[in-house]
Amino acid sequence: MGRHGKNYRNAAAKVEVRSYPLGEAIRLATETAYAKFDETVDLAMRLGVDPKHADQMVRGTVVLPHGLGRSARVLVFAQGEKIKEAEDAGADFVGGEDLSKKIEGGWLDFEAVVATPDMMRVVGRLGKVLGPRGLMPNPKTGTVTPDVAKAVQEIKAGKVEFRVDKTGIIHAPFGKRSFGPEKLHENAQALIAAVVKAKPSAAKGKYIKTCTVSSTMGPGIRVDETQLVAAEA
């Protein structure tokens, strides 16, 4: 088992073994981020759901108030007049069969995929490539839509997609260290509210079991979930 480096150990020493209010946890996460690059700050929430049951799947999207601090590269599958709409909205790559063949050949230089409904016949063949990477367009997340301009603009503005994994945990970024605690707090609140709103009716008992904040390289900081549970009411 590998040992953590000196910088990580020094950062972890600043974190007490207890739960922190959300705002304090975020402030501590920015203070313990030690990398030379602008670290991303993430939220990990363990939910009281069983993802093996379709009626307990938690999935959704949220446009963060202050974005993510970067502009995602967006690929759009479209044809006809929708191509120009996507390009005008800022899409990085727009096409059809040509892009499909490129992806089948191993090209994955993008971070989000949008498709018009009539292009899903082309996109469907890419399920084994895009699916495991969380890039497959889906109507539930607004990435299969005739309004490609809106979809592209939202993604560029900092739209975050979240989905519970097979262990019942949601991992999602909510900004950069350079945002500062206040903007990060507002982004985190928006993300948490979206996850709470996505609570399945089949979920019983405590919904948010644990919540942790961390920077890319920094230690995890436990958030007092009681204040988050209050938001469920």
Tab-separated table of C-alpha atoms in Angstrom:
chain	number	residue	atom	x	y	z
A	1	MET	CA	0.000	0.000	0.000
A	2	GLY	CA	1.486	3.330	-1.056
A	3	ARG	CA	2.086	6.177	1.348
A	4	HIS	CA	0.817	9.696	0.876
A	5	GLY	CA	3.401	12.379	0.146
A	6	LYS	CA	4.525	15.050	2.582
A	7	ASN	CA	2.262	17.761	1.107
A	8	TYR	CA	-0.817	15.572	1.477
A	9	ARG	CA	0.087	14.604	5.050
A	10	ASN	CA	0.558	18.263	5.976
A	11	ALA	CA	-2.810	19.127	4.445
A	12	ALA	CA	-4.576	16.207	6.133
A	13	ALA	CA	-3.159	17.289	9.505
A	14	LYS	CA	-5.266	20.462	9.256
A	15	VAL	CA	-8.487	18.450	9.027
A	16	GLU	CA	-10.020	17.335	12.314
A	17	VAL	CA	-11.763	13.973	12.606
A	18	ARG	CA	-15.263	15.431	12.749
A	19	SER	CA	-18.041	16.766	10.526
A	20	TYR	CA	-17.966	20.397	9.397
A	21	PRO	CA	-20.761	22.744	8.311
A	22	LEU	CA	-20.804	22.904	4.487
A	23	GLY	CA	-19.353	26.413	4.255
A	24	GLU	CA	-16.542	25.611	6.679
A	25	ALA	CA	-15.735	22.345	4.882
A	26	ILE	CA	-15.442	24.192	1.574
A	27	ARG	CA	-13.208	26.877	3.084
A	28	LEU	CA	-10.968	24.159	4.529
A	29	ALA	CA	-10.865	22.364	1.177
A	30	THR	CA	-9.531	25.512	-0.511
A	31	GLU	CA	-6.965	26.003	2.258
A	32	THR	CA	-5.685	22.429	2.053
A	33	ALA	CA	-5.421	22.389	-1.755
A	34	TYR	CA	-1.661	22.392	-2.259
A	35	ALA	CA	-1.119	21.585	-5.955
A	36	LYS	CA	0.461	24.196	-8.223
A	37	PHE	CA	-2.489	24.006	-10.640
A	38	ASP	CA	-5.999	25.325	-9.987
A	39	GLU	CA	-7.558	22.283	-8.347
A	40	THR	CA	-11.163	21.260	-8.937
A	41	VAL	CA	-13.328	20.962	-5.828
A	42	ASP	CA	-15.631	17.929	-5.722
A	43	LEU	CA	-18.580	16.688	-3.729
A	44	ALA	CA	-19.161	13.007	-2.889
A	45	MET	CA	-22.566	12.056	-1.482
A	46	ARG	CA	-23.495	8.560	-0.307
A	47	LEU	CA	-27.225	8.139	-0.743
A	48	GLY	CA	-29.741	5.825	0.856
A	49	VAL	CA	-30.755	4.210	-2.429
A	50	ASP	CA	-30.168	0.873	-4.128
A	51	PRO	CA	-29.157	1.667	-7.739
A	52	LYS	CA	-29.771	-1.968	-8.727
A	53	HIS	CA	-33.461	-1.058	-8.738
A	54	ALA	CA	-34.497	1.191	-11.635
A	55	ASP	CA	-36.959	3.096	-9.439
A	56	GLN	CA	-34.133	4.120	-7.095
A	57	MET	CA	-31.760	5.480	-9.734
A	58	VAL	CA	-30.710	9.079	-9.046
A	59	ARG	CA	-29.702	11.100	-12.072
A	60	GLY	CA	-30.015	14.698	-13.156
A	61	THR	CA	-28.334	17.927	-14.173
A	62	VAL	CA	-27.830	21.378	-12.724
A	63	VAL	CA	-26.417	24.614	-14.137
A	64	LEU	CA	-24.126	25.971	-11.438
A	65	PRO	CA	-24.480	29.702	-10.602
A	66	HIS	CA	-20.775	30.320	-11.185
A	67	GLY	CA	-20.009	27.597	-13.712
A	68	LEU	CA	-17.142	25.139	-13.446
A	69	GLY	CA	-14.248	27.406	-14.316
A	70	ARG	CA	-13.674	25.831	-17.694
A	71	SER	CA	-15.492	25.549	-20.993
A	72	ALA	CA	-16.275	21.953	-21.865
A	73	ARG	CA	-15.651	20.752	-25.404
A	74	VAL	CA	-19.074	19.873	-26.779
A	75	LEU	CA	-19.771	17.526	-29.674
A	76	VAL	CA	-23.176	17.680	-31.383
A	77	PHE	CA	-24.744	15.095	-33.648
A	78	ALA	CA	-27.077	17.006	-35.955
A	79	GLN	CA	-28.061	17.525	-39.569
A	80	GLY	CA	-29.654	20.199	-41.718
A	81	GLU	CA	-30.333	23.579	-40.116
A	82	LYS	CA	-29.491	22.180	-36.676
A	83	ILE	CA	-25.814	22.137	-37.644
A	84	LYS	CA	-25.679	25.926	-37.883
A	85	GLU	CA	-27.704	26.302	-34.665
A	86	ALA	CA	-25.170	24.168	-32.816
A	87	GLU	CA	-22.191	25.991	-34.324
A	88	ASP	CA	-23.674	29.405	-33.512
A	89	ALA	CA	-24.236	28.275	-29.907
A	90	GLY	CA	-20.542	27.447	-29.547
A	91	ALA	CA	-20.365	23.699	-30.203
A	92	ASP	CA	-16.789	22.562	-30.805
A	93	PHE	CA	-17.624	19.683	-33.148
A	94	VAL	CA	-20.788	19.168	-35.222
A	95	GLY	CA	-21.575	16.384	-37.642
A	96	GLY	CA	-23.057	12.944	-38.179
A	97	GLU	CA	-21.659	9.771	-39.699
A	98	ASP	CA	-18.240	11.392	-40.059
A	99	LEU	CA	-17.967	11.991	-36.302
A	100	SER	CA	-19.372	8.545	-35.528
A	101	LYS	CA	-16.650	6.851	-37.578
A	102	LYS	CA	-14.003	9.057	-35.965
A	103	ILE	CA	-15.174	8.033	-32.483
A	104	GLU	CA	-15.272	4.360	-33.482
A	105	GLY	CA	-11.639	4.833	-34.484
A	106	GLY	CA	-10.707	5.891	-30.963
A	107	TRP	CA	-11.104	9.688	-31.017
A	108	LEU	CA	-12.543	11.060	-27.764
A	109	ASP	CA	-11.315	14.657	-27.616
A	110	PHE	CA	-14.543	16.077	-26.135
A	111	GLU	CA	-16.299	16.202	-22.755
A	112	ALA	CA	-20.012	16.319	-23.588
A	113	VAL	CA	-22.240	14.985	-26.362
A	114	VAL	CA	-25.568	16.382	-27.547
A	115	ALA	CA	-27.785	14.872	-30.235
A	116	THR	CA	-31.017	15.711	-31.978
A	117	PRO	CA	-33.612	12.906	-31.709
A	118	ASP	CA	-33.324	12.003	-35.400
A	119	MET	CA	-29.564	11.417	-35.005
A	120	MET	CA	-29.888	8.768	-32.287
A	121	ARG	CA	-29.875	6.135	-35.040
A	122	VAL	CA	-26.241	7.128	-35.572
A	123	VAL	CA	-25.355	7.697	-31.915
A	124	GLY	CA	-26.914	4.399	-30.822
A	125	ARG	CA	-24.043	2.463	-32.388
A	126	LEU	CA	-21.604	4.257	-30.088
A	127	GLY	CA	-23.184	3.073	-26.842
A	128	LYS	CA	-20.309	0.760	-25.915
A	129	VAL	CA	-17.817	3.605	-26.369
A	130	LEU	CA	-19.728	6.571	-24.945
A	131	GLY	CA	-21.777	4.789	-22.271
A	132	PRO	CA	-18.955	3.683	-19.935
A	133	ARG	CA	-17.507	7.208	-20.101
A	134	GLY	CA	-20.796	8.858	-19.154
A	135	LEU	CA	-20.999	10.607	-22.532
A	136	MET	CA	-24.042	8.918	-24.051
A	137	PRO	CA	-26.782	11.477	-24.845
A	138	ASN	CA	-29.948	10.993	-22.823
A	139	PRO	CA	-33.335	12.770	-22.917
A	140	LYS	CA	-33.438	12.801	-19.092
A	141	THR	CA	-30.347	15.006	-18.947
A	142	GLY	CA	-31.393	17.248	-21.818
A	143	THR	CA	-28.693	16.018	-24.176
A	144	VAL	CA	-31.116	14.427	-26.639
A	145	THR	CA	-33.131	17.414	-27.765
A	146	PRO	CA	-34.226	19.353	-30.851
A	147	ASP	CA	-33.076	22.528	-29.066
A	148	VAL	CA	-29.360	21.917	-29.521
A	149	ALA	CA	-28.497	25.590	-29.037
A	150	LYS	CA	-29.914	25.632	-25.506
A	151	ALA	CA	-28.201	22.345	-24.631
A	152	VAL	CA	-24.814	23.570	-25.840
A	153	GLN	CA	-25.155	26.919	-24.073
A	154	GLU	CA	-26.050	25.259	-20.759
A	155	ILE	CA	-23.093	22.897	-20.932
A	156	LYS	CA	-20.750	25.759	-21.792
A	157	ALA	CA	-22.187	27.771	-18.884
A	158	GLY	CA	-21.258	25.062	-16.373
A	159	LYS	CA	-23.975	22.429	-16.510
A	160	VAL	CA	-23.102	19.450	-14.338
A	161	GLU	CA	-24.547	15.992	-14.823
A	162	PHE	CA	-24.713	13.726	-11.791
A	163	ARG	CA	-25.535	10.040	-11.541
A	164	VAL	CA	-25.405	7.640	-8.628
A	165	ASP	CA	-22.892	4.830	-9.149
A	166	LYS	CA	-23.416	1.165	-8.341
A	167	THR	CA	-22.265	1.723	-4.754
A	168	GLY	CA	-24.869	4.440	-4.137
A	169	ILE	CA	-22.452	7.372	-4.349
A	170	ILE	CA	-22.653	10.539	-6.438
A	171	HIS	CA	-19.360	12.227	-7.365
A	172	ALA	CA	-19.571	15.663	-8.974
A	173	PRO	CA	-17.337	18.739	-9.391
A	174	PHE	CA	-18.656	22.149	-8.383
A	175	GLY	CA	-15.898	24.595	-9.213
A	176	LYS	CA	-12.239	25.533	-8.947
A	177	ARG	CA	-10.211	26.464	-5.907
A	178	SER	CA	-9.678	29.945	-7.385
A	179	PHE	CA	-13.434	30.634	-7.150
A	180	GLY	CA	-13.058	31.251	-3.429
A	181	PRO	CA	-15.237	29.819	-0.609
A	182	GLU	CA	-18.290	32.031	-1.246
A	183	LYS	CA	-18.841	31.126	-4.915
A	184	LEU	CA	-17.983	27.494	-4.245
A	185	HIS	CA	-20.544	27.440	-1.437
A	186	GLU	CA	-23.260	28.766	-3.743
A	187	ASN	CA	-22.358	26.197	-6.399
A	188	ALA	CA	-22.384	23.382	-3.835
A	189	GLN	CA	-25.783	24.437	-2.531
A	190	ALA	CA	-27.200	24.378	-6.070
A	191	LEU	CA	-25.749	20.914	-6.685
A	192	ILE	CA	-27.045	19.514	-3.393
A	193	ALA	CA	-30.497	21.011	-4.005
A	194	ALA	CA	-30.614	19.293	-7.410
A	195	VAL	CA	-29.657	15.942	-5.882
A	196	VAL	CA	-32.334	16.352	-3.192
A	197	LYS	CA	-34.908	17.258	-5.853
A	198	ALA	CA	-33.980	14.074	-7.745
A	199	LYS	CA	-34.792	11.863	-4.724
A	200	PRO	CA	-36.743	8.835	-5.978
A	201	SER	CA	-40.153	8.251	-4.408
A	202	ALA	CA	-39.092	4.629	-3.841
A	203	ALA	CA	-36.180	5.687	-1.610
A	204	LYS	CA	-36.936	5.012	2.044
A	205	GLY	CA	-35.180	6.168	5.188
A	206	LYS	CA	-32.353	8.660	5.287
A	207	TYR	CA	-31.558	9.931	1.793
A	208	ILE	CA	-28.212	11.707	2.282
A	209	LYS	CA	-26.118	9.398	4.448
A	210	THR	CA	-22.714	11.035	4.143
A	211	CYS	CA	-21.229	13.976	2.273
A	212	THR	CA	-17.571	14.784	1.677
A	213	VAL	CA	-15.819	17.733	0.047
A	214	SER	CA	-12.310	17.534	-1.401
A	215	SER	CA	-9.992	19.199	-3.878
A	216	THR	CA	-8.286	17.225	-6.657
A	217	MET	CA	-5.192	16.415	-4.610
A	218	GLY	CA	-6.346	17.309	-1.110
A	219	PRO	CA	-7.867	15.263	1.733
A	220	GLY	CA	-11.573	14.545	2.081
A	221	ILE	CA	-13.483	16.725	4.540
A	222	ARG	CA	-16.656	15.315	6.064
A	223	VAL	CA	-19.704	17.587	5.866
A	224	ASP	CA	-22.311	17.634	8.627
A	225	GLU	CA	-25.153	15.983	6.725
A	226	THR	CA	-27.772	16.991	9.314
A	227	GLN	CA	-28.013	20.431	7.705
A	228	LEU	CA	-28.393	18.746	4.319
A	229	VAL	CA	-31.039	16.389	5.664
A	230	ALA	CA	-32.981	19.444	6.802
A	231	ALA	CA	-33.100	20.522	3.154
A	232	GLU	CA	-34.940	17.310	2.297
A	233	ALA	CA	-38.028	18.320	4.252
